[in-house]
CSV table of C-alpha atoms in Angstrom, one decimal:
chain,number,residue,atom,x,y,z
A,1,PRO,CA,108.6,113.2,81.0
A,2,ALA,CA,106.7,111.3,83.8
A,3,PRO,CA,105.5,112.5,87.3
A,4,ALA,CA,108.7,111.1,90.2
A,5,PRO,CA,107.3,109.4,92.7
A,6,ALA,CA,106.4,111.6,96.5
A,7,ALA,CA,109.5,110.7,97.7
A,8,GLU,CA,111.6,112.6,95.2
A,9,THR,CA,109.0,115.4,96.2
A,10,ALA,CA,112.1,118.8,96.2
A,11,PRO,CA,110.9,120.4,99.5
A,12,VAL,CA,110.4,123.9,99.4
A,13,ALA,CA,110.9,126.1,102.9
A,14,ALA,CA,108.1,127.1,105.2
A,15,LEU,CA,106.7,130.4,104.8
A,16,GLU,CA,106.9,133.0,108.1
A,17,PRO,CA,103.7,134.3,108.8
A,18,GLU,CA,103.4,137.0,107.5
A,19,GLU,CA,103.5,136.1,104.7
A,20,THR,CA,100.8,133.9,103.6
A,21,PRO,CA,98.1,134.9,102.2
A,22,ALA,CA,98.5,138.8,101.6
A,23,ASP,CA,101.6,138.9,99.5
A,24,PRO,CA,101.5,139.0,96.3
A,25,ASP,CA,105.0,137.5,95.4
A,26,PRO,CA,103.0,134.2,93.5
A,27,ASP,CA,106.8,132.6,94.1
A,28,LEU,CA,105.4,132.3,98.2
A,29,ARG,CA,102.2,132.0,97.3
A,30,SER,CA,103.4,128.0,95.3
A,31,THR,CA,102.5,124.6,96.5
A,32,PRO,CA,105.5,122.1,96.4
A,33,THR,CA,106.8,121.1,93.3
A,34,PRO,CA,107.1,117.5,92.7
A,35,THR,CA,109.9,116.7,90.3
A,36,PRO,CA,110.8,117.1,87.5
A,37,ALA,CA,111.4,120.7,88.1
A,38,ARG,CA,111.1,123.2,85.2
A,39,GLY,CA,114.5,123.6,84.6
A,40,PHE,CA,116.1,120.6,85.5
A,41,ASP,CA,114.1,118.3,83.4
A,42,ALA,CA,117.3,117.4,80.7
A,43,VAL,CA,118.0,115.3,84.0
A,44,ALA,CA,115.3,114.2,85.2
A,45,GLU,CA,114.1,112.6,81.6
A,46,GLU,CA,117.8,110.5,82.2
A,47,VAL,CA,117.0,109.5,85.5
A,48,LEU,CA,114.3,108.0,85.2
A,49,GLY,CA,115.2,106.5,82.0
A,50,ASP,CA,115.5,103.5,82.4
A,51,GLU,CA,119.5,103.4,81.0
A,52,PRO,CA,122.0,105.6,82.7
A,53,VAL,CA,123.2,108.2,79.9
A,54,THR,CA,126.9,108.5,79.3
A,55,LEU,CA,127.6,111.2,76.5
A,56,THR,CA,131.6,109.6,75.4
A,57,ALA,CA,133.0,106.5,75.2
A,58,GLU,CA,135.5,106.8,77.8
A,59,GLY,CA,132.8,107.9,80.2
A,60,ALA,CA,130.7,104.9,79.0
A,61,ALA,CA,133.5,102.3,80.3
A,62,LEU,CA,133.8,104.8,83.5
A,63,LEU,CA,130.8,105.6,84.5
A,64,THR,CA,127.0,103.5,82.9
A,65,GLU,CA,128.1,101.8,87.2
A,66,PRO,CA,128.0,104.5,88.9
A,67,VAL,CA,125.5,106.9,87.5
A,68,ALA,CA,123.2,103.7,86.8
A,69,LEU,CA,124.0,103.5,90.8
A,70,ILE,CA,123.1,107.5,92.0
A,71,ASN,CA,119.4,106.8,89.2
A,72,GLU,CA,118.4,103.7,91.4
A,73,ALA,CA,119.3,105.9,94.7
A,74,VAL,CA,116.8,109.1,93.1
A,75,ARG,CA,113.4,107.4,91.7
A,76,THR,CA,113.4,105.5,94.9
A,77,GLY,CA,113.9,108.2,97.3
A,78,ARG,CA,117.0,107.8,98.4
A,79,ILE,CA,117.8,111.4,98.0
A,80,GLU,CA,121.1,112.0,100.5
A,81,ALA,CA,122.2,108.3,98.9
A,82,ALA,CA,122.1,109.4,95.7
A,83,ALA,CA,124.0,113.2,96.3
A,84,GLU,CA,127.1,111.2,98.0
A,85,LEU,CA,127.5,108.8,95.5
A,86,ALA,CA,126.4,111.5,92.7
A,87,GLU,CA,130.1,113.3,94.8
A,88,ARG,CA,132.5,111.3,94.3
A,89,THR,CA,131.3,110.1,91.2
A,90,VAL,CA,132.6,113.6,90.0
A,91,ALA,CA,135.2,113.6,92.0
A,92,GLU,CA,136.8,110.1,90.7
A,93,ALA,CA,135.4,111.0,86.8
A,94,ALA,CA,137.7,114.6,86.9
A,95,ALA,CA,140.6,112.9,88.9
A,96,VAL,CA,141.3,110.6,85.4
A,97,LEU,CA,138.9,112.5,82.6
A,98,GLY,CA,139.4,115.9,83.8
A,99,ASP,CA,136.8,119.2,85.1
A,100,ASP,CA,136.4,120.4,81.8
A,101,HIS,CA,135.4,116.9,80.2
A,102,THR,CA,132.2,116.8,79.3
A,103,GLU,CA,131.2,113.5,80.6
A,104,VAL,CA,132.3,115.5,84.4
A,105,LEU,CA,129.7,118.8,83.0
A,106,HIS,CA,126.7,116.5,82.4
A,107,LEU,CA,127.2,115.1,86.2
A,108,GLY,CA,127.6,118.6,87.3
A,109,GLU,CA,124.5,118.6,86.7
A,110,LEU,CA,123.5,115.5,87.8
A,111,THR,CA,124.6,116.6,91.0
A,112,ALA,CA,123.2,120.1,90.8
A,113,TYR,CA,119.4,117.7,90.3
A,114,ILE,CA,119.8,116.0,93.3
A,115,SER,CA,121.0,119.1,95.1
A,116,TYR,CA,118.1,120.6,94.9
A,117,LEU,CA,115.9,117.1,95.9
A,118,ALA,CA,117.5,117.2,98.9
A,119,GLY,CA,116.5,120.8,99.9
A,120,ASP,CA,119.6,122.9,99.2
A,121,PRO,CA,118.7,125.1,96.3
A,122,GLU,CA,121.3,127.5,97.5
A,123,ARG,CA,123.9,124.7,95.9
A,124,ALA,CA,122.2,123.5,93.2
A,125,PHE,CA,122.0,127.6,92.1
A,126,HIS,CA,125.6,127.9,92.1
A,127,LEU,CA,126.6,124.5,91.0
A,128,SER,CA,124.0,125.1,87.8
A,129,LEU,CA,125.2,128.8,87.2
A,130,ASP,CA,129.1,127.5,87.3
A,131,LEU,CA,129.0,125.8,84.8
A,132,ALA,CA,126.6,128.0,82.6
A,133,ARG,CA,130.1,129.9,82.7
A,134,GLN,CA,132.0,126.6,82.0
A,135,ARG,CA,129.4,126.4,78.6
A,136,ARG,CA,129.5,129.7,77.5
A,137,GLN,CA,133.1,130.3,77.9
A,138,ALA,CA,133.0,126.8,75.5
A,139,ARG,CA,130.7,128.6,73.3
A,140,ASP,CA,128.5,126.5,73.5
A,141,GLY,CA,125.6,128.8,74.0
A,142,GLU,CA,122.3,125.9,74.2
A,143,ALA,CA,123.8,124.1,77.1
A,144,ALA,CA,125.0,127.4,78.8
A,145,TYR,CA,121.5,128.2,78.7
A,146,GLY,CA,119.7,125.0,79.8
A,147,ASN,CA,121.9,125.1,83.3
A,148,VAL,CA,120.4,128.7,83.2
A,149,ARG,CA,117.7,127.1,83.1
A,150,SER,CA,118.8,124.6,86.3
A,151,ALA,CA,119.9,127.3,88.5
A,152,ALA,CA,116.6,130.3,88.2
A,153,THR,CA,114.9,127.0,88.9
A,154,ALA,CA,116.6,126.2,92.2
A,155,TRP,CA,116.8,130.3,92.3
A,156,ARG,CA,113.5,130.5,92.7
A,157,ALA,CA,113.5,127.7,96.4
A,158,VAL,CA,114.8,130.2,98.0
A,159,ARG,CA,112.7,132.3,99.9
A,160,ASP,CA,114.5,135.2,101.9
A,161,PRO,CA,114.3,137.9,99.3
A,162,GLU,CA,118.1,139.5,100.4
A,163,HIS,CA,119.6,136.3,99.9
A,164,GLY,CA,117.8,136.1,96.7
A,165,LEU,CA,118.1,140.0,95.5
A,166,SER,CA,121.9,138.4,95.8
A,167,LEU,CA,121.8,135.2,93.8
A,168,GLY,CA,119.7,136.4,91.6
A,169,ARG,CA,122.2,139.2,90.0
A,170,GLU,CA,124.1,136.6,89.8
A,171,LEU,CA,121.8,134.9,87.7
A,172,ILE,CA,121.3,138.1,85.7
A,173,ASP,CA,124.1,139.6,84.1
A,174,LEU,CA,124.5,135.8,82.6
A,175,TRP,CA,121.5,135.2,81.7
A,176,SER,CA,121.4,138.8,80.0
A,177,ARG,CA,124.9,138.4,78.4
A,178,LEU,CA,123.7,134.8,77.1
A,179,THR,CA,121.1,136.6,75.1
A,180,THR,CA,123.4,138.7,73.2
A,181,GLU,CA,125.3,135.4,71.9
A,182,ASP,CA,124.7,132.6,69.4
A,183,GLY,CA,122.2,129.5,71.7
A,184,PRO,CA,119.0,129.9,72.8
A,185,ALA,CA,118.9,132.7,75.3
A,186,ALA,CA,117.6,135.0,72.8
A,187,ASP,CA,114.8,133.6,71.5
A,188,ASP,CA,113.3,133.3,74.6
A,189,ILE,CA,113.7,136.7,76.4
A,190,GLU,CA,109.3,135.9,77.8
A,191,GLU,CA,111.9,134.0,80.4
A,192,LEU,CA,114.2,136.5,81.7
A,193,GLU,CA,111.1,139.3,82.2
A,194,SER,CA,109.6,136.6,83.9
A,195,ALA,CA,113.3,136.3,86.6
A,196,ARG,CA,113.9,140.3,86.9
A,197,ALA,CA,110.0,140.4,88.2
A,198,ARG,CA,110.8,138.5,90.0
A,199,MET,CA,113.7,140.3,91.3
A,200,ALA,CA,111.1,143.4,91.5
A,201,ARG,CA,109.4,141.7,93.9
A,202,LEU,CA,111.8,141.0,95.8
A,203,THR,CA,113.3,144.0,96.7
A,204,GLU,CA,109.6,145.1,97.2
A,205,ARG,CA,109.8,142.6,99.7
A,206,ALA,CA,113.0,142.9,101.3
A,207,ARG,CA,112.3,147.4,102.2
A,208,ARG,CA,109.0,146.3,103.4
A,209,ALA,CA,110.9,143.4,106.2
A,210,ALA,CA,113.3,146.2,106.5
A,211,ALA,CA,110.8,148.4,107.9
A,212,ARG,CA,108.4,145.3,109.7
A,213,ASN,CA,112.1,145.2,111.7
A,214,ALA,CA,113.4,148.9,111.3
């Protein structure tokens, strides 16, 4: 998808001085990434599209207008307004259609993406991982893996090593389960190994931080 406006760049937390030039962790050396971020590509394509995307007839009737307003807010860099609209729209859609309806889950993906843009990767992570669990329970391995990839993108923006380790354990546990089931996760083991490699780097960073504070 085409790059979004500069106003939509996902904020990245500032690094501690001792973590910058000499730290071997490539996650720390990365620069802020313009949206769409890897893992949220499908959602970003929809946001940047000409028409709001809904998946069912009832969704089209109920959600076309609010989704169009959310997308416009994101495209123009009004991320806080987009987040408020998304939260309200999810609640209203769930009240009418039910929490597990395909349109409500689809809106959840949009809400997670906006949380990532707003500089709240932890919330984006939890929303995406919860969606992955729901999709896995419904035996939709493809959608579940897409949500896992979104959770992984958000996880990589969490800079505190102890916190990153805690979230990473949740992520890799679910991700590993998906690789044993039907779906694309089993054919993309390299990505899971990359996440495990980051866990090793986080472990080393946490060890060094504990030694400095001892």
